[in-house]
């Protein structure tokens, strides 16, 4: 049975992806959920450097067929308001943990990897450090994708605002959200299901697509 490793497994995106896998993969896929919650199949806390290293070794040893790096941390503050601990956590979760894994991908053949990035890595963000870490992910994608074995694939997805994720539903600046939606060419935000469907395509269906970073934001970024 083929294996899929997923981080950020309790997000709406991952939940929607799991439903798609159950519906469409008739031969069955073993899903390994990785994260810091007790419900995880294998526990990792990506804010801890030792766990970043341990997860990287786990991926290399497991050599899954599919890898979905969906974890992230958005503090939502200006950098001047970050605590020292928050700075370390954001760097480890959003950048270091991903970089460590991507460095090892050239050792694993026939693995399809999708990394969750963000429009913030290209257009900036109120949270400067978050934007900087996502920009780093985008650069690494271009650097590492050409070095993979010919049977492997590495792609990223950079969503804009996702209307049904927690980081959106807990926001109180509703006027900012409304203004952003109004200036978006489609006048709509993306959904977790939409991102899950694209993730499924990149993981299981796209044959000759690698090194791409797909922007899903209703045309906001290109305007």
Tab-separated table of C-alpha atoms in Angstrom:
chain	number	residue	atom	x	y	z
A	1	UNK	CA	0.000	0.000	0.000
A	2	UNK	CA	1.252	3.460	-0.870
A	3	UNK	CA	1.857	6.011	1.879
A	4	UNK	CA	1.027	9.693	2.283
A	5	UNK	CA	2.652	11.769	5.037
A	6	UNK	CA	0.688	14.871	6.017
A	7	UNK	CA	1.614	17.684	8.387
A	8	UNK	CA	-0.955	20.215	9.562
A	9	UNK	CA	-3.328	17.279	9.436
A	10	UNK	CA	-6.086	18.839	11.556
A	11	UNK	CA	-6.623	21.820	9.230
A	12	UNK	CA	-9.719	22.172	7.054
A	13	UNK	CA	-7.532	21.706	3.987
A	14	UNK	CA	-6.105	18.405	5.200
A	15	UNK	CA	-9.535	17.181	6.297
A	16	UNK	CA	-10.929	17.885	2.833
A	17	UNK	CA	-7.919	16.167	1.253
A	18	UNK	CA	-8.486	13.055	3.371
A	19	UNK	CA	-12.072	12.867	2.116
A	20	UNK	CA	-10.901	13.112	-1.485
A	21	UNK	CA	-8.338	10.357	-0.946
A	22	UNK	CA	-10.974	8.096	0.612
A	23	UNK	CA	-13.351	8.730	-2.287
A	24	UNK	CA	-10.920	8.417	-5.176
A	25	UNK	CA	-8.106	6.078	-4.166
A	26	UNK	CA	-9.850	2.738	-4.401
A	27	UNK	CA	-6.666	0.749	-3.791
A	28	UNK	CA	-6.204	2.534	-0.495
A	29	UNK	CA	-3.569	4.939	0.796
A	30	UNK	CA	-1.946	4.693	4.203
A	31	UNK	CA	-2.105	8.210	5.651
A	32	UNK	CA	0.451	9.114	8.321
A	33	UNK	CA	-0.642	12.218	10.222
A	34	UNK	CA	2.256	14.123	11.757
A	35	UNK	CA	2.034	16.968	14.251
A	36	UNK	CA	2.110	17.917	17.898
A	37	UNK	CA	-1.457	16.935	18.849
A	38	UNK	CA	-2.070	13.697	20.732
A	39	UNK	CA	-4.186	12.399	17.842
A	40	UNK	CA	-1.166	12.410	15.515
A	41	UNK	CA	0.062	9.074	14.226
A	42	UNK	CA	3.610	10.306	14.833
A	43	UNK	CA	4.203	13.294	17.107
A	44	UNK	CA	6.426	16.181	16.046
A	45	UNK	CA	6.551	19.759	17.299
A	46	UNK	CA	7.974	21.793	14.430
A	47	UNK	CA	8.726	24.726	16.733
A	48	UNK	CA	11.473	22.560	18.253
A	49	UNK	CA	14.673	22.244	16.240
A	50	UNK	CA	15.319	18.685	17.400
A	51	UNK	CA	11.869	17.655	16.169
A	52	UNK	CA	12.519	19.323	12.803
A	53	UNK	CA	15.585	17.125	12.478
A	54	UNK	CA	13.689	14.073	13.691
A	55	UNK	CA	10.891	14.642	11.178
A	56	UNK	CA	13.396	15.009	8.354
A	57	UNK	CA	14.960	11.672	9.280
A	58	UNK	CA	11.491	10.129	9.531
A	59	UNK	CA	10.628	11.221	5.986
A	60	UNK	CA	13.918	9.909	4.645
A	61	UNK	CA	13.536	6.555	6.407
A	62	UNK	CA	9.851	6.143	5.521
A	63	UNK	CA	10.339	7.247	1.891
A	64	UNK	CA	6.607	7.836	1.348
A	65	UNK	CA	5.049	7.988	-2.081
A	66	UNK	CA	3.413	11.327	-1.265
A	67	UNK	CA	4.280	14.171	1.122
A	68	UNK	CA	2.036	17.122	1.960
A	69	UNK	CA	3.778	19.810	4.038
A	70	UNK	CA	0.796	21.765	5.314
A	71	UNK	CA	1.963	23.068	8.699
A	72	UNK	CA	2.476	26.746	9.449
A	73	UNK	CA	2.372	29.441	12.120
A	74	UNK	CA	0.913	32.925	11.645
A	75	UNK	CA	1.483	35.072	14.727
A	76	UNK	CA	-0.157	38.073	13.074
A	77	UNK	CA	1.975	40.801	14.686
A	78	UNK	CA	4.509	43.319	13.562
A	79	UNK	CA	8.003	41.995	14.143
A	80	UNK	CA	8.630	44.597	16.846
A	81	UNK	CA	5.812	43.004	18.868
A	82	UNK	CA	7.108	39.440	18.587
A	83	UNK	CA	8.578	37.857	21.675
A	84	UNK	CA	11.948	36.146	21.317
A	85	UNK	CA	10.164	32.825	21.675
A	86	UNK	CA	7.659	33.696	18.929
A	87	UNK	CA	10.479	34.607	16.540
A	88	UNK	CA	12.159	31.259	17.106
A	89	UNK	CA	8.893	29.336	16.745
A	90	UNK	CA	7.916	31.113	13.516
A	91	UNK	CA	11.313	30.519	11.935
A	92	UNK	CA	11.388	26.844	12.882
A	93	UNK	CA	7.793	26.057	11.884
A	94	UNK	CA	7.524	28.079	8.678
A	95	UNK	CA	11.032	27.865	7.280
A	96	UNK	CA	13.590	25.619	8.980
A	97	UNK	CA	11.391	22.517	9.178
A	98	UNK	CA	10.545	22.831	5.481
A	99	UNK	CA	14.123	23.578	4.421
A	100	UNK	CA	15.450	20.519	6.227
A	101	UNK	CA	13.029	18.238	4.418
A	102	UNK	CA	13.563	19.801	0.993
A	103	UNK	CA	17.317	19.324	1.334
A	104	UNK	CA	16.757	15.574	1.638
A	105	UNK	CA	14.301	15.125	-1.227
A	106	UNK	CA	17.024	14.493	-3.763
A	107	UNK	CA	17.755	11.270	-1.855
A	108	UNK	CA	14.225	9.886	-2.387
A	109	UNK	CA	13.041	8.782	-5.823
A	110	UNK	CA	9.445	8.602	-7.005
A	111	UNK	CA	7.996	10.845	-4.305
A	112	UNK	CA	5.511	13.626	-4.950
A	113	UNK	CA	5.696	16.567	-2.575
A	114	UNK	CA	3.362	19.535	-2.176
A	115	UNK	CA	4.326	22.438	0.073
A	116	UNK	CA	1.825	24.998	1.335
A	117	UNK	CA	3.143	28.525	0.817
A	118	UNK	CA	1.184	31.802	0.755
A	119	UNK	CA	0.476	34.924	-1.256
A	120	UNK	CA	2.317	36.671	1.594
A	121	UNK	CA	5.621	35.373	0.243
A	122	UNK	CA	5.105	37.428	-2.906
A	123	UNK	CA	2.895	40.351	-1.928
A	124	UNK	CA	4.029	40.850	1.671
A	125	UNK	CA	1.955	40.828	4.836
A	126	UNK	CA	1.172	42.792	7.978
A	127	UNK	CA	3.167	40.015	9.649
A	128	UNK	CA	6.597	40.711	8.159
A	129	UNK	CA	8.289	37.593	9.495
A	130	UNK	CA	5.545	35.323	8.171
A	131	UNK	CA	5.901	36.883	4.715
A	132	UNK	CA	9.684	36.517	4.836
A	133	UNK	CA	9.526	32.837	5.764
A	134	UNK	CA	7.051	32.098	2.975
A	135	UNK	CA	9.272	33.955	0.502
A	136	UNK	CA	12.076	31.684	1.659
A	137	UNK	CA	9.948	28.626	0.931
A	138	UNK	CA	9.256	29.939	-2.567
A	139	UNK	CA	12.969	30.413	-3.261
A	140	UNK	CA	13.810	26.940	-1.971
A	141	UNK	CA	11.217	25.401	-4.280
A	142	UNK	CA	13.007	26.824	-7.324
A	143	UNK	CA	16.373	25.757	-5.962
A	144	UNK	CA	15.558	22.167	-5.056
A	145	UNK	CA	13.040	21.089	-7.718
A	146	UNK	CA	15.625	20.790	-10.549
A	147	UNK	CA	17.817	18.572	-8.352
A	148	UNK	CA	15.257	15.887	-7.641
A	149	UNK	CA	15.407	12.394	-9.159
A	150	UNK	CA	13.543	12.242	-12.459
A	151	UNK	CA	10.666	10.285	-10.926
A	152	UNK	CA	9.982	12.812	-8.157
A	153	UNK	CA	7.872	15.961	-8.204
A	154	UNK	CA	7.940	19.077	-6.014
A	155	UNK	CA	5.318	21.810	-6.227
A	156	UNK	CA	3.824	24.476	-3.976
A	157	UNK	CA	0.477	26.192	-3.560
A	158	UNK	CA	0.246	29.854	-2.565
A	159	UNK	CA	-3.308	30.686	-1.519
A	160	UNK	CA	-4.643	34.122	-0.822
A	161	UNK	CA	-7.254	34.459	1.903
A	162	UNK	CA	-9.022	31.146	2.534
A	163	UNK	CA	-12.458	32.025	3.805
A	164	UNK	CA	-13.092	28.967	5.994
A	165	UNK	CA	-9.736	28.544	7.731
A	166	UNK	CA	-9.330	29.467	11.376
A	167	UNK	CA	-6.878	32.276	10.623
A	168	UNK	CA	-9.680	33.944	8.646
A	169	UNK	CA	-12.703	33.092	10.766
A	170	UNK	CA	-11.115	34.495	13.950
A	171	UNK	CA	-10.255	37.840	12.357
A	172	UNK	CA	-12.038	40.883	13.698
A	173	UNK	CA	-11.042	43.339	10.941
A	174	UNK	CA	-14.073	42.497	8.849
A	175	UNK	CA	-13.847	45.794	6.988
A	176	UNK	CA	-10.382	44.835	5.712
A	177	UNK	CA	-11.638	41.432	4.590
A	178	UNK	CA	-14.590	43.004	2.793
A	179	UNK	CA	-12.343	45.539	1.039
A	180	UNK	CA	-9.924	42.798	-0.029
A	181	UNK	CA	-12.734	40.712	-1.462
A	182	UNK	CA	-14.106	43.736	-3.305
A	183	UNK	CA	-10.807	44.432	-5.064
A	184	UNK	CA	-10.232	40.766	-5.937
A	185	UNK	CA	-11.100	40.280	-9.641
A	186	UNK	CA	-13.351	37.302	-8.877
A	187	UNK	CA	-14.738	39.053	-5.764
A	188	UNK	CA	-14.413	35.760	-3.926
A	189	UNK	CA	-11.964	34.119	-1.558
A	190	UNK	CA	-10.794	30.556	-2.067
A	191	UNK	CA	-11.989	27.690	0.104
A	192	UNK	CA	-10.271	24.830	1.871
A	193	UNK	CA	-11.916	22.391	-0.527
A	194	UNK	CA	-10.516	24.257	-3.518
A	195	UNK	CA	-6.992	24.070	-2.082
A	196	UNK	CA	-7.489	20.402	-1.180
A	197	UNK	CA	-8.618	19.608	-4.728
A	198	UNK	CA	-5.528	21.271	-6.161
A	199	UNK	CA	-3.328	19.484	-3.623
A	200	UNK	CA	-4.895	16.172	-4.628
A	201	UNK	CA	-4.231	16.889	-8.301
A	202	UNK	CA	-0.564	17.729	-7.671
A	203	UNK	CA	-0.037	14.698	-5.441
A	204	UNK	CA	-1.905	12.025	-7.361
A	205	UNK	CA	-2.683	13.142	-10.902
A	206	UNK	CA	-0.228	15.665	-12.372
A	207	UNK	CA	2.301	13.708	-14.398
A	208	UNK	CA	4.896	16.179	-15.688
A	209	UNK	CA	4.481	19.186	-13.411
A	210	UNK	CA	7.310	20.104	-11.042
A	211	UNK	CA	8.933	23.228	-9.643
A	212	UNK	CA	5.682	25.174	-9.911
A	213	UNK	CA	4.174	27.504	-7.330
A	214	UNK	CA	0.477	27.847	-8.048
A	215	UNK	CA	-1.229	31.081	-6.978
A	216	UNK	CA	-4.856	30.671	-5.901
A	217	UNK	CA	-6.231	34.077	-5.001
A	218	UNK	CA	-8.920	35.059	-7.484
A	219	UNK	CA	-6.444	37.074	-9.538
A	220	UNK	CA	-5.579	39.414	-6.657
A	221	UNK	CA	-1.827	38.899	-6.920
A	222	UNK	CA	-1.622	39.630	-10.645
A	223	UNK	CA	-3.751	42.767	-10.505
